[in-house]
Amino acid sequence: MASCQLDVGGKPEITATDESGRGKNSTTSLTVNIEDVNDNAPVFPGTYNLSIAAGTRVGQVVGRIKAIDRDIHRKNNRVTYLLRGGTFGKFDLDPDSGDIVAIEKLTVEPFRHVYHLSVEAIDSGDLRLSAETVVTIKVNLNKPPVVPTTIQFKVKENQTVGSEVGRVKVTDPDMTYNNGEEIQFFTGEPEVPFMVERDTGIVRMATELDRETNDHFEMSVVVVNKGSPSYTATTHIVIGIIDLNDNPPTFSASQYVGRVVEDHDGSRAATQVDLDRLILVSDEDVTEENRGLVLSLVGVGSDQFRVDADTGHLYVRRPGVIDCEHRCQYKLMLYATDQNGKGLTSSANLTINVEDVNDHSPEFEERYEFTVNTGAAKGSHIGMLAATDQDDTVKNNQLTYFLTDGGHGKFDVNPTTGELYVSDTLKREPYHDVFHLHVQAVDNGFPRRSADTTVQIKVPMNKAPTVEKVMSLTMVENLPVGTMVGKVEAVDPDLGGSTGETLEYLITDTSVPIMVDKYSGELKLKSSVDREKLDSMSFNVQVVNDGAPAYTVSTLVTIIVNDTNDHAPEFTIKGGYSGVVSETASTSRGDVYVKLSHPITIEDKDDTTENRDVRVTLTGRGSDNFEFVEATGRIKIRDPSMIDAEIQRTFNLKLTATDQGGRGFSTSTNVSITVDDVNDNRPIFVSNSTFSVAPSAMRDSKVGVVRARDDDATAQNNRITYLLAGGGHGKFTVDSRTGEIFVTDSPNHQSMLDVYHLDIRAQDNGVPQMSTDTVVTVNVPINHPPRMSLPQYEFHLPENNAVDAVVGRVTAVDPDIPADPHHKLTYSIDDASGLFSIRPDTGVITANTVLDREVTATVVFDVQVKDNVYPQNSDTANVKVIIIDLNDNPPVLTGGSDYRGAVFEDNKRPMRGQIVKLDRNISVIDRDATEIHRDFVVELEGYASKFFRYSPATGQLVVRTPGSIDREFNEAFEMKIVARDRSFSWLSSTATLLIDVADSNDNYPEFLETTFTFTLPSVVNAGDVAGKVVARDIDATEPNNKMLYLLQDNPLGKFKLDINTGDLILLPSFFSKPRKDVYRVTVEARDLGFPSRKAQTKVIVRAPYFDFNDHPPDFKGETMFVTREEIAVGAVVGRLNVVDADKDGSSGVMLEVLHTGTTVPFKVEADGAITCSERIDRDLGPKYYTFKVRATDTGTPPFNVTRDISVIVDDINDNPPKFPLPKYKHMVSDIFPPRTVVATPFAFDNVDERDSVYHYTMKGDDQGYFHINEKTGVVVTTDMASTLDPQTMTYQIEAVDLYNKSLKAVTELVIQVIESAKPSNATC
């Protein structure tokens, strides 16, 4: 027997042993050679992340990778390294050592911050095995500095040179990685008065500033980062110059003179002072704050005026403070302070002259009382009247006296002296003990002012009887006829002094139920009086005195009728009242009242409160439950708990009303009160609450019935309505009347449940409504729907796919399938786009068409699975297909095929880093969807491209070489913009770029002459052009070559310069003193470019000798005149005195009336005479005229002055009197006593203002019966009138104006004589 044993630690041995039992054996060694096979793939021990500097040299090893192969034999474990991609031409890999070597500068474009190298390790076995890894190399490239696009600084105009204005702040995100980076600042704009420190970025002042010359400066600063790679960034700095208050205000003149009309009475709301020139103040500072001016007045009386700084007008501050009688001239100082009153101050003189006006009315010194004897002769002196006027001038304080009213023509006043005298006999009618005269004193000013006084003149005459003006009496109603209710008593102080003098009483109003005793004055009832129809009466009782003169006086008698209780109370509703009360009244808070059909109101026609005091009582069965509230007219329930509809439904009561507090008349009516039942029982369910229904039950199938009962008695309260309050998932409904439950939606539809719980509510119809809820269970045995394995699926498909390419598969499960082998599922797709299909049996989704990732990134649709059991169930899943992008689109310039840009010329002032201003950004889009496929480069092509370079970091075009752009050499540059795909250079697009060169303002204006000389002709006027200055600017475009002309100095303010044309124009001040023969001014031409450039020239104006006009005409003397109406045309109204200091008197002055829309009947002659030019009628036209007259001299230049002229038109007596009526009709009786007034035909003139005196005469039938007062026109009876028989008598009344007897009026008087009833001896 032989055995073999292998020892791993050494050589195996083989031992042979016999079986004889004698222990013989033999041993030998065995060598076994195991051949190695390639069964281990190389393995990378970990991940590789390298970080290297941006300045790594070409050829430098940046890292090493190592893969391990566990095979023993060399031929199987020798590893070779391959670089598969991701280098972008920057790295290479040693295949043996695994060293990664830089083969190109990392700062040369295209460069990246991170590279991902795909490396494969392959062994050397027969069946080669490999492994892959990714080496990530992070390059610490310098990142561009970040500066703001625009930086704004502000600096004061007095800032010292070298002071700091601000600092350009730079953000560099990788300064910590590149400690050796250096950032420097540059500016290429030497014209600006600022400099930038190269190392710090601090902006400092280079020269002094003037805010009045420039309000701001703009400059560009280039920030250079000298890292690897190097970067530049540009910021635009705007430096605003802050204005300082370095210019004081300037008045337009050193002296101002004004004129104002006094206004002591405050009649003018706002008075403007008439100034010789506007108060204008200017300030050359620029800002509103420094130019903000505050004007103030200083001096005695300065608080009475204010200056409007906006308009330059001067106003009286408050009405009523300017009075020439107090002060006629103000000498003040004007102060102007800028910075709104806190800055520099200038001053000027102001003189204000106050013109006196007629602003004081005359005043009488006292009230006047005189006594004159009735026998005083005509013309007798009575007394003197005196008034004073405080106005200072004679034209305003001279007075004229007028008797305006009173006196009945018996008195008059002297218009000049104020003497009061008798003008007619006092023994004729009318008779008065006292005469009250109204006298007016009128001054001669304009407008005329007047004062009135009352003069009392006592003339002892016969006294009239007196009686109380008002009498008040009382009586009770229902008195018998003839009852005396009162008495009228008159008092006559001289009743016994005249023989036969008597007093008689009479009532003229026959409608009153009262009569008066003719001789005693007793008042008695003519008829009975009812207080409810007539509660009071008023009437006049006349008392007639038949003395000489006869007098009649009257009293107003008022009789109050007192009330008696003669009416019973009455209910306003006839036939009784009805009311309702609820049995739940006991639950109410507070008082409970019956709801009545009508409010209970009671009327009592008696007038007094005592008789109308009504008390009300309730009687009848159950009346003790109620109480009538008299204050409100309502019925109150005493105890609401006693009101129960089940005990008593109706209360029939009696309501009694008694007046005089329950002691007088009574009236009754019925009240019916009904008790309303209330809902106080809740419904109760009494039926089964569990039902079953088949899943296939159709709509309107009956499920079962629920029932409830309500113990309330009335139909309104016990009628039950059934409601489905909740549950059922919309599958069931309940009949509101019967309680039957029906199917509304098949149980097989969504949602499907085995059991439904319905919340059923039974509610009654009472108020308040009551209800009860129950739960009804409905059992439904249903089939279960299939379910998708996932609610959402996501698949990936590369673009440009093949038709019918498989996208993915969806699956579903159905719990009913294991139990039913015939139960199957079917898949369908809901894809509106039609891009995909699904196999119905397997759920595999395929593509219907070729897809483009740039058109479609993702497609989302629903997939549905259905079972084959009735009713059929289904489920839905959402599918999202993501299209994988491929590099199949070129980069495209989004701005189109044409671009337009602009750049400033800089050949004279090189601009470092000048950026081209494009009409639209150069932006490129690569429509490939993923970033790796959108890698592209933008290049410029063509001859002009050498002037510019494209910055991929900013997308901007920058001028390559500063100072290379010259507008005069190149108006524009044309080149191509090319965008190329880095991976596939044939994928590209091209556009044309045209860059216009903008003209810079680099040329100064130049005047055609160094000095301009103009000589004026002998005759010139304000506004004439003395000459024209001309300059030119050779810049090509506006506004660089457009200029403005400015006067830099203007001696004495004689000229102004047209800013656009350069015309030098004479101002009106050219003719004012001081004057020169030669004037020298400096003119500046300033272009409108930026920065603005300017040039200056001198202008000499030679003026020959002129005869200058120094003084305007002046009106001296009166400008207010008085004339009469109806004066002759051509008559002189007044005369104007106009003088001219430049001439001899008024020679050479032309006068004219200015027509302002209203025609005046006057004209002005050459000698100043104002004459009447047409008829003047004061009664039809104005009472005064105001118009303007202009005086113009013939000097050089001509001056003119305008004044307001006033002409007052006095009234003359030129209108006849008029009677109010063409005919007067009156009746008389033979019992009328003598001197009874029959008629008063007064004549009057309502046109002429001044009262006239008229003489009255009466012509016609017999003259002896009636007499007319010659002065008053009053017609009275004579002693003969008692002998007249009934008849009609006609007279003609004539009134003649005593001041102009050609003026008269005539009327007719008809007197009807009637027969009077003879009085009887009986007393009524």
JSON list of N, CA, C and O in Angstrom, two decimals, residues 290-328:
[
{"chain": "A", "resi": 290, "resn": "ASN", "atom": "N", "xyz": [-27.62, 126.19, -0.53]},
{"chain": "A", "resi": 290, "resn": "ASN", "atom": "CA", "xyz": [-26.83, 127.41, -0.43]},
{"chain": "A", "resi": 290, "resn": "ASN", "atom": "C", "xyz": [-27.52, 128.58, -1.09]},
{"chain": "A", "resi": 290, "resn": "ASN", "atom": "O", "xyz": [-27.29, 129.74, -0.73]},
{"chain": "A", "resi": 291, "resn": "ARG", "atom": "N", "xyz": [-28.35, 128.30, -2.11]},
{"chain": "A", "resi": 291, "resn": "ARG", "atom": "CA", "xyz": [-29.06, 129.39, -2.80]},
{"chain": "A", "resi": 291, "resn": "ARG", "atom": "C", "xyz": [-30.38, 129.73, -2.14]},
{"chain": "A", "resi": 291, "resn": "ARG", "atom": "O", "xyz": [-31.09, 130.61, -2.60]},
{"chain": "A", "resi": 292, "resn": "GLY", "atom": "N", "xyz": [-30.76, 128.95, -1.11]},
{"chain": "A", "resi": 292, "resn": "GLY", "atom": "CA", "xyz": [-32.01, 129.24, -0.43]},
{"chain": "A", "resi": 292, "resn": "GLY", "atom": "C", "xyz": [-31.96, 130.57, 0.30]},
{"chain": "A", "resi": 292, "resn": "GLY", "atom": "O", "xyz": [-31.18, 130.76, 1.23]},
{"chain": "A", "resi": 293, "resn": "LEU", "atom": "N", "xyz": [-32.74, 131.54, -0.14]},
{"chain": "A", "resi": 293, "resn": "LEU", "atom": "CA", "xyz": [-32.67, 132.91, 0.36]},
{"chain": "A", "resi": 293, "resn": "LEU", "atom": "C", "xyz": [-33.80, 133.20, 1.33]},
{"chain": "A", "resi": 293, "resn": "LEU", "atom": "O", "xyz": [-34.93, 132.74, 1.15]},
{"chain": "A", "resi": 294, "resn": "VAL", "atom": "N", "xyz": [-33.48, 133.98, 2.35]},
{"chain": "A", "resi": 294, "resn": "VAL", "atom": "CA", "xyz": [-34.48, 134.51, 3.28]},
{"chain": "A", "resi": 294, "resn": "VAL", "atom": "C", "xyz": [-34.38, 136.02, 3.23]},
{"chain": "A", "resi": 294, "resn": "VAL", "atom": "O", "xyz": [-33.31, 136.59, 3.49]},
{"chain": "A", "resi": 295, "resn": "LEU", "atom": "N", "xyz": [-35.46, 136.69, 2.84]},
{"chain": "A", "resi": 295, "resn": "LEU", "atom": "CA", "xyz": [-35.50, 138.15, 2.76]},
{"chain": "A", "resi": 295, "resn": "LEU", "atom": "C", "xyz": [-36.12, 138.69, 4.03]},
{"chain": "A", "resi": 295, "resn": "LEU", "atom": "O", "xyz": [-37.12, 138.15, 4.52]},
{"chain": "A", "resi": 296, "resn": "SER", "atom": "N", "xyz": [-35.56, 139.75, 4.56]},
{"chain": "A", "resi": 296, "resn": "SER", "atom": "CA", "xyz": [-36.09, 140.36, 5.78]},
{"chain": "A", "resi": 296, "resn": "SER", "atom": "C", "xyz": [-36.05, 141.87, 5.63]},
{"chain": "A", "resi": 296, "resn": "SER", "atom": "O", "xyz": [-35.25, 142.43, 4.87]},
{"chain": "A", "resi": 297, "resn": "LEU", "atom": "N", "xyz": [-36.93, 142.53, 6.36]},
{"chain": "A", "resi": 297, "resn": "LEU", "atom": "CA", "xyz": [-37.02, 143.98, 6.38]},
{"chain": "A", "resi": 297, "resn": "LEU", "atom": "C", "xyz": [-36.69, 144.47, 7.78]},
{"chain": "A", "resi": 297, "resn": "LEU", "atom": "O", "xyz": [-37.16, 143.88, 8.78]},
{"chain": "A", "resi": 298, "resn": "VAL", "atom": "N", "xyz": [-35.93, 145.55, 7.88]},
{"chain": "A", "resi": 298, "resn": "VAL", "atom": "CA", "xyz": [-35.53, 146.10, 9.17]},
{"chain": "A", "resi": 298, "resn": "VAL", "atom": "C", "xyz": [-35.79, 147.61, 9.12]},
{"chain": "A", "resi": 298, "resn": "VAL", "atom": "O", "xyz": [-35.51, 148.27, 8.12]},
{"chain": "A", "resi": 299, "resn": "GLY", "atom": "N", "xyz": [-36.30, 148.12, 10.22]},
{"chain": "A", "resi": 299, "resn": "GLY", "atom": "CA", "xyz": [-36.58, 149.55, 10.31]},
{"chain": "A", "resi": 299, "resn": "GLY", "atom": "C", "xyz": [-37.94, 149.78, 10.95]},
{"chain": "A", "resi": 299, "resn": "GLY", "atom": "O", "xyz": [-38.74, 148.84, 11.15]},
{"chain": "A", "resi": 300, "resn": "VAL", "atom": "N", "xyz": [-38.21, 151.03, 11.28]},
{"chain": "A", "resi": 300, "resn": "VAL", "atom": "CA", "xyz": [-39.48, 151.37, 11.92]},
{"chain": "A", "resi": 300, "resn": "VAL", "atom": "C", "xyz": [-40.62, 151.10, 10.94]},
{"chain": "A", "resi": 300, "resn": "VAL", "atom": "O", "xyz": [-40.63, 151.62, 9.82]},
{"chain": "A", "resi": 301, "resn": "GLY", "atom": "N", "xyz": [-41.55, 150.26, 11.37]},
{"chain": "A", "resi": 301, "resn": "GLY", "atom": "CA", "xyz": [-42.68, 149.91, 10.51]},
{"chain": "A", "resi": 301, "resn": "GLY", "atom": "C", "xyz": [-42.41, 148.74, 9.59]},
{"chain": "A", "resi": 301, "resn": "GLY", "atom": "O", "xyz": [-43.24, 148.40, 8.75]},
{"chain": "A", "resi": 302, "resn": "SER", "atom": "N", "xyz": [-41.22, 148.10, 9.70]},
{"chain": "A", "resi": 302, "resn": "SER", "atom": "CA", "xyz": [-40.90, 146.99, 8.79]},
{"chain": "A", "resi": 302, "resn": "SER", "atom": "C", "xyz": [-41.83, 145.81, 8.98]},
{"chain": "A", "resi": 302, "resn": "SER", "atom": "O", "xyz": [-42.02, 145.01, 8.07]},
{"chain": "A", "resi": 303, "resn": "ASP", "atom": "N", "xyz": [-42.41, 145.67, 10.20]},
{"chain": "A", "resi": 303, "resn": "ASP", "atom": "CA", "xyz": [-43.30, 144.54, 10.44]},
{"chain": "A", "resi": 303, "resn": "ASP", "atom": "C", "xyz": [-44.62, 144.66, 9.69]},
{"chain": "A", "resi": 303, "resn": "ASP", "atom": "O", "xyz": [-45.42, 143.73, 9.69]},
{"chain": "A", "resi": 304, "resn": "GLN", "atom": "N", "xyz": [-44.85, 145.81, 9.04]},
{"chain": "A", "resi": 304, "resn": "GLN", "atom": "CA", "xyz": [-46.10, 145.99, 8.31]},
{"chain": "A", "resi": 304, "resn": "GLN", "atom": "C", "xyz": [-46.00, 145.56, 6.86]},
{"chain": "A", "resi": 304, "resn": "GLN", "atom": "O", "xyz": [-46.98, 145.63, 6.12]},
{"chain": "A", "resi": 305, "resn": "PHE", "atom": "N", "xyz": [-44.82, 145.08, 6.41]},
{"chain": "A", "resi": 305, "resn": "PHE", "atom": "CA", "xyz": [-44.63, 144.71, 5.01]},
{"chain": "A", "resi": 305, "resn": "PHE", "atom": "C", "xyz": [-43.95, 143.34, 4.94]},
{"chain": "A", "resi": 305, "resn": "PHE", "atom": "O", "xyz": [-43.30, 142.88, 5.90]},
{"chain": "A", "resi": 306, "resn": "ARG", "atom": "N", "xyz": [-44.12, 142.69, 3.79]},
{"chain": "A", "resi": 306, "resn": "ARG", "atom": "CA", "xyz": [-43.42, 141.44, 3.53]},
{"chain": "A", "resi": 306, "resn": "ARG", "atom": "C", "xyz": [-43.02, 141.40, 2.05]},
{"chain": "A", "resi": 306, "resn": "ARG", "atom": "O", "xyz": [-43.69, 141.96, 1.19]},
{"chain": "A", "resi": 307, "resn": "VAL", "atom": "N", "xyz": [-41.90, 140.71, 1.79]},
{"chain": "A", "resi": 307, "resn": "VAL", "atom": "CA", "xyz": [-41.38, 140.59, 0.42]},
{"chain": "A", "resi": 307, "resn": "VAL", "atom": "C", "xyz": [-41.62, 139.16, -0.05]},
{"chain": "A", "resi": 307, "resn": "VAL", "atom": "O", "xyz": [-41.32, 138.20, 0.67]},
{"chain": "A", "resi": 308, "resn": "ASP", "atom": "N", "xyz": [-42.18, 139.01, -1.23]},
{"chain": "A", "resi": 308, "resn": "ASP", "atom": "CA", "xyz": [-42.34, 137.69, -1.85]},
{"chain": "A", "resi": 308, "resn": "ASP", "atom": "C", "xyz": [-41.04, 137.38, -2.61]},
{"chain": "A", "resi": 308, "resn": "ASP", "atom": "O", "xyz": [-40.76, 137.97, -3.66]},
{"chain": "A", "resi": 309, "resn": "ALA", "atom": "N", "xyz": [-40.24, 136.48, -2.06]},
{"chain": "A", "resi": 309, "resn": "ALA", "atom": "CA", "xyz": [-38.93, 136.19, -2.66]},
{"chain": "A", "resi": 309, "resn": "ALA", "atom": "C", "xyz": [-39.05, 135.56, -4.04]},
{"chain": "A", "resi": 309, "resn": "ALA", "atom": "O", "xyz": [-38.12, 135.64, -4.85]},
{"chain": "A", "resi": 310, "resn": "ASP", "atom": "N", "xyz": [-40.18, 134.90, -4.32]},
{"chain": "A", "resi": 310, "resn": "ASP", "atom": "CA", "xyz": [-40.34, 134.23, -5.62]},
{"chain": "A", "resi": 310, "resn": "ASP", "atom": "C", "xyz": [-40.65, 135.22, -6.73]},
{"chain": "A", "resi": 310, "resn": "ASP", "atom": "O", "xyz": [-40.15, 135.08, -7.85]},
{"chain": "A", "resi": 311, "resn": "THR", "atom": "N", "xyz": [-41.51, 136.21, -6.45]},
{"chain": "A", "resi": 311, "resn": "THR", "atom": "CA", "xyz": [-41.95, 137.13, -7.50]},
{"chain": "A", "resi": 311, "resn": "THR", "atom": "C", "xyz": [-41.23, 138.48, -7.45]},
{"chain": "A", "resi": 311, "resn": "THR", "atom": "O", "xyz": [-41.25, 139.20, -8.44]},
{"chain": "A", "resi": 312, "resn": "GLY", "atom": "N", "xyz": [-40.62, 138.83, -6.30]},
{"chain": "A", "resi": 312, "resn": "GLY", "atom": "CA", "xyz": [-40.00, 140.14, -6.16]},
{"chain": "A", "resi": 312, "resn": "GLY", "atom": "C", "xyz": [-40.97, 141.24, -5.82]},
{"chain": "A", "resi": 312, "resn": "GLY", "atom": "O", "xyz": [-40.62, 142.40, -5.81]},
{"chain": "A", "resi": 313, "resn": "HIS", "atom": "N", "xyz": [-42.25, 140.87, -5.53]},
{"chain": "A", "resi": 313, "resn": "HIS", "atom": "CA", "xyz": [-43.26, 141.87, -5.16]},
{"chain": "A", "resi": 313, "resn": "HIS", "atom": "C", "xyz": [-43.21, 142.15, -3.67]},
{"chain": "A", "resi": 313, "resn": "HIS", "atom": "O", "xyz": [-42.83, 141.29, -2.87]},
{"chain": "A", "resi": 314, "resn": "LEU", "atom": "N", "xyz": [-43.63, 143.37, -3.31]},
{"chain": "A", "resi": 314, "resn": "LEU", "atom": "CA", "xyz": [-43.71, 143.79, -1.91]},
{"chain": "A", "resi": 314, "resn": "LEU", "atom": "C", "xyz": [-45.17, 143.94, -1.55]},
{"chain": "A", "resi": 314, "resn": "LEU", "atom": "O", "xyz": [-45.94, 144.56, -2.29]},
{"chain": "A", "resi": 315, "resn": "TYR", "atom": "N", "xyz": [-45.58, 143.38, -0.40]},
{"chain": "A", "resi": 315, "resn": "TYR", "atom": "CA", "xyz": [-46.97, 143.38, 0.01]},
{"chain": "A", "resi": 315, "resn": "TYR", "atom": "C", "xyz": [-47.10, 143.97, 1.42]},
{"chain": "A", "resi": 315, "resn": "TYR", "atom": "O", "xyz": [-46.18, 143.87, 2.24]},
{"chain": "A", "resi": 316, "resn": "VAL", "atom": "N", "xyz": [-48.27, 144.60, 1.66]},
{"chain": "A", "resi": 316, "resn": "VAL", "atom": "CA", "xyz": [-48.63, 144.98, 3.02]},
{"chain": "A", "resi": 316, "resn": "VAL", "atom": "C", "xyz": [-49.01, 143.71, 3.77]},
{"chain": "A", "resi": 316, "resn": "VAL", "atom": "O", "xyz": [-49.82, 142.92, 3.28]},
{"chain": "A", "resi": 317, "resn": "ARG", "atom": "N", "xyz": [-48.41, 143.50, 4.92]},
{"chain": "A", "resi": 317, "resn": "ARG", "atom": "CA", "xyz": [-48.58, 142.21, 5.61]},
{"chain": "A", "resi": 317, "resn": "ARG", "atom": "C", "xyz": [-50.00, 142.01, 6.11]},
{"chain": "A", "resi": 317, "resn": "ARG", "atom": "O", "xyz": [-50.58, 140.94, 5.94]},
{"chain": "A", "resi": 318, "resn": "ARG", "atom": "N", "xyz": [-50.59, 143.06, 6.72]},
{"chain": "A", "resi": 318, "resn": "ARG", "atom": "CA", "xyz": [-51.94, 142.91, 7.29]},
{"chain": "A", "resi": 318, "resn": "ARG", "atom": "C", "xyz": [-52.79, 144.09, 6.85]},
{"chain": "A", "resi": 318, "resn": "ARG", "atom": "O", "xyz": [-52.32, 145.24, 6.86]},
{"chain": "A", "resi": 319, "resn": "PRO", "atom": "N", "xyz": [-54.04, 143.84, 6.48]},
{"chain": "A", "resi": 319, "resn": "PRO", "atom": "CA", "xyz": [-54.93, 144.95, 6.14]},
{"chain": "A", "resi": 319, "resn": "PRO", "atom": "C", "xyz": [-55.14, 145.85, 7.36]},
{"chain": "A", "resi": 319, "resn": "PRO", "atom": "O", "xyz": [-55.16, 145.39, 8.51]},
{"chain": "A", "resi": 320, "resn": "GLY", "atom": "N", "xyz": [-55.32, 147.15, 7.08]},
{"chain": "A", "resi": 320, "resn": "GLY", "atom": "CA", "xyz": [-55.70, 148.08, 8.14]},
{"chain": "A", "resi": 320, "resn": "GLY", "atom": "C", "xyz": [-54.55, 148.69, 8.92]},
{"chain": "A", "resi": 320, "resn": "GLY", "atom": "O", "xyz": [-54.80, 149.27, 9.97]},
{"chain": "A", "resi": 321, "resn": "VAL", "atom": "N", "xyz": [-53.30, 148.52, 8.47]},
{"chain": "A", "resi": 321, "resn": "VAL", "atom": "CA", "xyz": [-52.17, 149.05, 9.25]},
{"chain": "A", "resi": 321, "resn": "VAL", "atom": "C", "xyz": [-51.54, 150.27, 8.58]},
{"chain": "A", "resi": 321, "resn": "VAL", "atom": "O", "xyz": [-50.77, 150.99, 9.22]},
{"chain": "A", "resi": 322, "resn": "ILE", "atom": "N", "xyz": [-51.80, 150.50, 7.30]},
{"chain": "A", "resi": 322, "resn": "ILE", "atom": "CA", "xyz": [-51.18, 151.62, 6.58]},
{"chain": "A", "resi": 322, "resn": "ILE", "atom": "C", "xyz": [-52.13, 152.82, 6.63]},
{"chain": "A", "resi": 322, "resn": "ILE", "atom": "O", "xyz": [-53.24, 152.77, 6.10]},
{"chain": "A", "resi": 323, "resn": "ASP", "atom": "N", "xyz": [-51.69, 153.89, 7.31]},
{"chain": "A", "resi": 323, "resn": "ASP", "atom": "CA", "xyz": [-52.54, 155.07, 7.49]},
{"chain": "A", "resi": 323, "resn": "ASP", "atom": "C", "xyz": [-51.66, 156.30, 7.32]},
{"chain": "A", "resi": 323, "resn": "ASP", "atom": "O", "xyz": [-50.71, 156.51, 8.08]},
{"chain": "A", "resi": 324, "resn": "CYS", "atom": "N", "xyz": [-51.96, 157.08, 6.28]},
{"chain": "A", "resi": 324, "resn": "CYS", "atom": "CA", "xyz": [-51.15, 158.27, 6.00]},
{"chain": "A", "resi": 324, "resn": "CYS", "atom": "C", "xyz": [-51.28, 159.29, 7.13]},
{"chain": "A", "resi": 324, "resn": "CYS", "atom": "O", "xyz": [-50.37, 160.09, 7.35]},
{"chain": "A", "resi": 325, "resn": "GLU", "atom": "N", "xyz": [-52.40, 159.25, 7.84]},
{"chain": "A", "resi": 325, "resn": "GLU", "atom": "CA", "xyz": [-52.56, 160.17, 8.96]},
{"chain": "A", "resi": 325, "resn": "GLU", "atom": "C", "xyz": [-51.60, 159.82, 10.12]},
{"chain": "A", "resi": 325, "resn": "GLU", "atom": "O", "xyz": [-51.36, 160.63, 11.01]},
{"chain": "A", "resi": 326, "resn": "HIS", "atom": "N", "xyz": [-51.08, 158.62, 10.11]},
{"chain": "A", "resi": 326, "resn": "HIS", "atom": "CA", "xyz": [-50.11, 158.18, 11.13]},
{"chain": "A", "resi": 326, "resn": "HIS", "atom": "C", "xyz": [-48.68, 158.28, 10.61]},
{"chain": "A", "resi": 326, "resn": "HIS", "atom": "O", "xyz": [-47.79, 158.78, 11.29]},
{"chain": "A", "resi": 327, "resn": "ARG", "atom": "N", "xyz": [-48.42, 157.77, 9.37]},
{"chain": "A", "resi": 327, "resn": "ARG", "atom": "CA", "xyz": [-47.08, 157.83, 8.78]},
{"chain": "A", "resi": 327, "resn": "ARG", "atom": "C", "xyz": [-47.22, 157.82, 7.27]},
{"chain": "A", "resi": 327, "resn": "ARG", "atom": "O", "xyz": [-47.90, 156.95, 6.72]},
{"chain": "A", "resi": 328, "resn": "CYS", "atom": "N", "xyz": [-46.59, 158.76, 6.58]},
{"chain": "A", "resi": 328, "resn": "CYS", "atom": "CA", "xyz": [-46.72, 158.86, 5.14]},
{"chain": "A", "resi": 328, "resn": "CYS", "atom": "C", "xyz": [-45.47, 158.38, 4.40]},
{"chain": "A", "resi": 328, "resn": "CYS", "atom": "O", "xyz": [-45.45, 158.40, 3.16]}
]
